[in-house]
Short mmCIF file of C-alpha atoms in Angstrom, two decimals:
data_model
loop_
_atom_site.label_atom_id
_atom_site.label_comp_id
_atom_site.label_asym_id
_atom_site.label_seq_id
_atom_site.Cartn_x
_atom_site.Cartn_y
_atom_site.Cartn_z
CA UNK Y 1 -7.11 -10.76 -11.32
CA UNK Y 2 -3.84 -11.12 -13.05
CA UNK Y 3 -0.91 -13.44 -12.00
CA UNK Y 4 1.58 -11.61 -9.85
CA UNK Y 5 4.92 -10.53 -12.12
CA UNK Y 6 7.44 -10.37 -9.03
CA UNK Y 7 9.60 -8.51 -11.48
CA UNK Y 8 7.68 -5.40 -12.89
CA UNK Y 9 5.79 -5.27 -8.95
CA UNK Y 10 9.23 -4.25 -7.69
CA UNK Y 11 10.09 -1.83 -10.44
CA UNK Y 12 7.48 0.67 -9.04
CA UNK Y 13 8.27 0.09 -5.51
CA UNK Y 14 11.03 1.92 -3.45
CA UNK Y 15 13.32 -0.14 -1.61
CA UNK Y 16 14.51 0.07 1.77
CA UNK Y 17 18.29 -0.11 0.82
CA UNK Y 18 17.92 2.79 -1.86
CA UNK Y 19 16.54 5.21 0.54
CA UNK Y 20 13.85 7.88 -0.30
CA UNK Y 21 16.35 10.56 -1.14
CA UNK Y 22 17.81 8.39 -3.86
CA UNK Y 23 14.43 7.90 -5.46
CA UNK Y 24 12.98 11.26 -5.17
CA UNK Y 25 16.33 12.99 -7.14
CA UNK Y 26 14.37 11.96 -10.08
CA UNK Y 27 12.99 15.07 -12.30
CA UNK Y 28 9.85 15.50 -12.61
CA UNK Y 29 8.81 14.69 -8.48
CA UNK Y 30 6.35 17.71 -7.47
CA UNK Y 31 6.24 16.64 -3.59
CA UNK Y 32 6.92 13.54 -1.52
CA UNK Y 33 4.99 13.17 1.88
CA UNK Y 34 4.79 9.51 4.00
CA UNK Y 35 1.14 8.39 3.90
CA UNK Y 36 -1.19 6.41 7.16
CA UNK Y 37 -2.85 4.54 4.14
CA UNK Y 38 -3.27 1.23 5.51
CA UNK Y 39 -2.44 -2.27 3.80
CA UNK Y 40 -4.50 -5.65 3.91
CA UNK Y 41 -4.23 -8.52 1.90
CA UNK Y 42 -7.42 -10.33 0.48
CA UNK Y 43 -8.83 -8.48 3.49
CA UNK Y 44 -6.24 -9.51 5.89
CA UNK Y 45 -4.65 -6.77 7.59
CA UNK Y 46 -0.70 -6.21 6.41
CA UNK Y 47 0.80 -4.26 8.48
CA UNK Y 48 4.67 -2.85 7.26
CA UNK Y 49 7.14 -0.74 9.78
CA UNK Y 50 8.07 1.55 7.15
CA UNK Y 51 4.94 3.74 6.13
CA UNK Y 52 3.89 4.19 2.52
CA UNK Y 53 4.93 7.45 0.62
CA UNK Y 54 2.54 9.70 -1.38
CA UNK Y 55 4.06 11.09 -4.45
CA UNK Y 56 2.94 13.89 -6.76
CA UNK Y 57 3.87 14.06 -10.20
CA UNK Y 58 4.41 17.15 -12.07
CA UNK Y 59 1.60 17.86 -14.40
CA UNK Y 60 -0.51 15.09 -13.20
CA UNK Y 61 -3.43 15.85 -10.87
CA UNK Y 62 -3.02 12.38 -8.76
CA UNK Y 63 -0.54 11.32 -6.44
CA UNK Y 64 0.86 7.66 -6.23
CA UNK Y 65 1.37 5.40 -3.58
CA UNK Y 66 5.14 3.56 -3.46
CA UNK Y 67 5.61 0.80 -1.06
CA UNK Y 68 8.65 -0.37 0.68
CA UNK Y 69 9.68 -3.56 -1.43
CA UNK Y 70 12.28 -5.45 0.60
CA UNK Y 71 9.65 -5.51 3.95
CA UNK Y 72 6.31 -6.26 1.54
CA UNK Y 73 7.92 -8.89 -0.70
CA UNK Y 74 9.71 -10.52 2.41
CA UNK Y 75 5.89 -10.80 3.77
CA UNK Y 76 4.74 -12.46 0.81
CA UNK Y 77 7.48 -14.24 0.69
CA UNK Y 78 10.11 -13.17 -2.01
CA UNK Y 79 13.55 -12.37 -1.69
CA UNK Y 80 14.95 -8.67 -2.74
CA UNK Y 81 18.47 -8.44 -4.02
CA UNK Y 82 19.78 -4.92 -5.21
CA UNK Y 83 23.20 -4.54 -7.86
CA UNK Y 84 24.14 -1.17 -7.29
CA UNK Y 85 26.67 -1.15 -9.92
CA UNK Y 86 24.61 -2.77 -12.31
CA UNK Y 87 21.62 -0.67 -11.24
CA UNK Y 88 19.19 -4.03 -10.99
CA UNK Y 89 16.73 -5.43 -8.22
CA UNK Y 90 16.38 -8.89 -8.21
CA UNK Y 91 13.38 -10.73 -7.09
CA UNK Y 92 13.97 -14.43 -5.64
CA UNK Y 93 11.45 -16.54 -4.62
CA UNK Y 94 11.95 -17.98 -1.35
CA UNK Y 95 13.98 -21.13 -0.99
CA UNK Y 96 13.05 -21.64 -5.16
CA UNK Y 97 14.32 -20.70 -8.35
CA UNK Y 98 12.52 -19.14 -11.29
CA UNK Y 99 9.95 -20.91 -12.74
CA UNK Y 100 9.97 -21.15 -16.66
CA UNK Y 101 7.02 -22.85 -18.68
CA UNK Y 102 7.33 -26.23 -19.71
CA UNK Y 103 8.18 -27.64 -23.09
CA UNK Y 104 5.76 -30.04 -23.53
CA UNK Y 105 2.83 -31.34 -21.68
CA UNK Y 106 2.94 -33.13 -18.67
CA UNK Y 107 2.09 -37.13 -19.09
CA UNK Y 108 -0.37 -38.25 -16.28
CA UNK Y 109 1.15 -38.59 -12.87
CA UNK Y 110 3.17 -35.95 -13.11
CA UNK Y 111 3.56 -33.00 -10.75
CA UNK Y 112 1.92 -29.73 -12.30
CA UNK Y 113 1.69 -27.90 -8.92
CA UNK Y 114 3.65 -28.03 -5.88
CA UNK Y 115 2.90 -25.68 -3.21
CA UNK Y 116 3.94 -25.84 0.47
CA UNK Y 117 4.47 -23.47 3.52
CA UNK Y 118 7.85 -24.06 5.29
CA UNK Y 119 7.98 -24.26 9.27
CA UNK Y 120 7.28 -20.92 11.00
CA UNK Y 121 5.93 -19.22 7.88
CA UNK Y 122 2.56 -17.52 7.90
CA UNK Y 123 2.44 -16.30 4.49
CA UNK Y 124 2.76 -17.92 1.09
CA UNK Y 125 3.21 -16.41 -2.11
CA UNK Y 126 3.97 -18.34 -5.36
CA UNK Y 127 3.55 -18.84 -9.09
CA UNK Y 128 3.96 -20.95 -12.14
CA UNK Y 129 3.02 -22.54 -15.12
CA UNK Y 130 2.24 -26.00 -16.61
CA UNK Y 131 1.53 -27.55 -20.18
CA UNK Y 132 -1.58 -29.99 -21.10
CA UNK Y 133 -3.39 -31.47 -23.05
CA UNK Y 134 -6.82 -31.57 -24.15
CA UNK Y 135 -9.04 -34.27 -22.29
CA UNK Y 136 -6.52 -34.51 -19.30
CA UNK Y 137 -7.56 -33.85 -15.64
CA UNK Y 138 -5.76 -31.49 -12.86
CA UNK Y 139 -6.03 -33.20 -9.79
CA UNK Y 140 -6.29 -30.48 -6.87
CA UNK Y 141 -5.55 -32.10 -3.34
CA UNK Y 142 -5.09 -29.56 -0.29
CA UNK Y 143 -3.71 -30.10 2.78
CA UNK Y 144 -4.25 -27.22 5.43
CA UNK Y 145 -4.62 -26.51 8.93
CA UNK Y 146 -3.77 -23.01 8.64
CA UNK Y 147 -5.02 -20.26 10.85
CA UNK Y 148 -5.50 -16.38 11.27
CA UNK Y 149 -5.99 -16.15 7.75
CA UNK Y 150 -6.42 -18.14 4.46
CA UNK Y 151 -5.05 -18.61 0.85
CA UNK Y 152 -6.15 -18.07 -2.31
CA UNK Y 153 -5.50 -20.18 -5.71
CA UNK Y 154 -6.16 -18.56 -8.80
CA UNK Y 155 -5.92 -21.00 -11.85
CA UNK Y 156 -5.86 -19.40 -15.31
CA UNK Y 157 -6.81 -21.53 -18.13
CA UNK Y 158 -5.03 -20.94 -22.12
CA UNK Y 159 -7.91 -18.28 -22.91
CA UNK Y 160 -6.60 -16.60 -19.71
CA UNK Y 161 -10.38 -17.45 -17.76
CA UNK Y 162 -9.66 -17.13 -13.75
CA UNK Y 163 -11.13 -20.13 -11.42
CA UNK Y 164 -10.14 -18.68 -7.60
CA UNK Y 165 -10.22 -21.75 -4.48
CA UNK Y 166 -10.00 -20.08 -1.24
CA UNK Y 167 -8.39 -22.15 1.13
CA UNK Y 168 -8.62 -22.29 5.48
CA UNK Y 169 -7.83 -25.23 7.62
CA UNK Y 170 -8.89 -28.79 6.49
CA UNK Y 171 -8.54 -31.27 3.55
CA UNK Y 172 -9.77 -30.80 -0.03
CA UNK Y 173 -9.67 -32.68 -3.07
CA UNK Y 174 -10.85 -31.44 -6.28
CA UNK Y 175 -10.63 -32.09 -10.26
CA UNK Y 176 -10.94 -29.60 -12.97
CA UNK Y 177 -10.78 -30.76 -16.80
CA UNK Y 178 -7.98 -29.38 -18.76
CA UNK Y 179 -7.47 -28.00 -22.72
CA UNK Y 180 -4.26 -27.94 -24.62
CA UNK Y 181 -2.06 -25.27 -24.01
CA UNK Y 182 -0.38 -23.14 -21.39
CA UNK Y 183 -2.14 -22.85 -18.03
CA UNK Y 184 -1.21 -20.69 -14.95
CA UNK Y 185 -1.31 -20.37 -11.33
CA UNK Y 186 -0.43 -17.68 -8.63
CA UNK Y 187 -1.33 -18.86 -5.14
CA UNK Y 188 -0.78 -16.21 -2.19
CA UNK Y 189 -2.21 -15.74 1.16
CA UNK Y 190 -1.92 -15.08 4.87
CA UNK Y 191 -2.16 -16.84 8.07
CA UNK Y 192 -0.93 -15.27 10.93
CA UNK Y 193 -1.89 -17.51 13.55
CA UNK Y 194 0.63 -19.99 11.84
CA UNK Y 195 -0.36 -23.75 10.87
CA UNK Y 196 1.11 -25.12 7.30
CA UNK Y 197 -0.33 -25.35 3.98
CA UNK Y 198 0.46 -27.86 0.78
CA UNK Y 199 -1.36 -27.87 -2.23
CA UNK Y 200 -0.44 -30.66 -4.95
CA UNK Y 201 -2.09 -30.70 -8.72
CA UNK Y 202 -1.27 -33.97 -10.46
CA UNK Y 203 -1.97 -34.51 -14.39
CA UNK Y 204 -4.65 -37.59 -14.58
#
């Protein structure tokens, strides 16, 4: 699985303030028909008000799925801004700014991930990045008593190797070695029956 790119997600998405007509102008659009297709989300059900639209391509024998942006990325817990006279959709996460990778590597007790469901929220979707070095030690503690759902952790490693947690309710604590370089996260999930969720990685 790769790490979720808010930015290049949203590019093929259609947005509920640009309107399908706006889209489908576009040359090249055979036929544009809304679709029942269904949506879960690591096998939760996600369930949008606006439908999904099938579009054909001319000259290619497939049609495509497009998703309403603003009302999925809201459930997963981004922020949608559109510049119409700039022509640019911005994707915010919620209540944070853009992550960018660190400089240098993180001395021990720092804070490599910080993760946390607000009040009320029953979804969680975020990403990031951290520096180490070789011989150091991610330590993983979870705090959850989330339910309806759960949330899943993906942690890639320099060589880009996946290790996936799946998280429910209770308390976890767990340490995985690190090697120098650039390692990355994307933790997203659902849990409709409410509860909170914090996950913390310090460097040892």
């Amino acid at each position: 699985m790769k790490i979720l790119d808010a930015k290049s997600f949203a590019a093929g998405l259609v947005t509920g303030t640009l309107g399908i007509t706006t889209v489908f102008a576009a040359t090249g659009i055979q036929s544009a028909v809304l679709s029942g297709t269904a949506m879960t989300l690591n096998g939760t059900p996600l369930p949008l008000d606006r439908s999904l639209v099938s579009v054909t391509m001319e000259q290619e024998p497939e049609a495509v799925l497009y998703a309403p942006a603003e009302e999925l990325l809201a459930k997963l817990g981004y922020t949608l801004r559109y510049d119409k006279e700039g022509h640019t959709l911005e994707v915010l996460s919620d209540g944070s700014l853009p992550r960018e990778t660190a400089a240098a590597a993180l001395p021990e007790g720092n804070v490599a991930i910080n993760v946390a469901s607000h009040a009320g929220q029953k979804n969680l979707a975020e990403s990031g990045s951290f520096q180490a070095e070789d011989h150091q030690t991610l330590v993983l503690k979870v705090t959850s008593d989330i339910r309806g759902g759960s949330v899943d952790l993906f942690l890639f490693d320099p060589s880009g190797k996946e290790q996936r947690m799946t998280i429910e309710s209770g308390d976890m604590t767990r340490e995985i070695p690190l090697e120098k370089g650039t390692w990355q996260y994307n933790c997203s999930g659902l849990f409709k029956d409410g509860g909170s969720i914090r996950i913390t990685g310090t460097i040892r």
